[in-house]
Amino acid sequence: IPAPGAVPGSNSTNITVPGAAVGDRVAFYPDFVVPTTHIIQAYVSATDTVTFTAFQVSGAAAAIPNNSYKVVLYKGPHA
């Protein structure tokens, strides 16, 4: 997604993670070095769905690298 002006760009994608529930905490470990111009976050956005969002802090277009990620869910009490 191209960034407008100096606003950082962002891009999101979803993956299926069986057993994921809204409120679970997510840790992820990419199999590559994340560029210093990127911030990547992950969270459970719906049942069985983890959303990854990449932010490009320089204001350029953001892309989520097409690599492998290890995802760990931390189950907890849900409201």
Steps between C-alpha positions, in 0.01 A plus 500: 500500500669825397534749782349846458768763554709439809244273666643150544360238263346181628381169363320209668444131432323221687605144572297214644616380842266231631403563860580872499245705694454875530685601815786252455843657488717432195875471472656444160847426377585573134761290322664816364641828627226764513619818322568790737238704313222250583296420808297179486226421749272199536175454690197271508236686302231227497456136594777294335643813332825686566553830321850622414546870429820650365567870548759679285626780726677691222169582330553267205271214401496214750519133414484191715789280391387169353706292741432258782395601850477288812185602690448431871167563670482577871157392617343696777168579661262664255228746585 
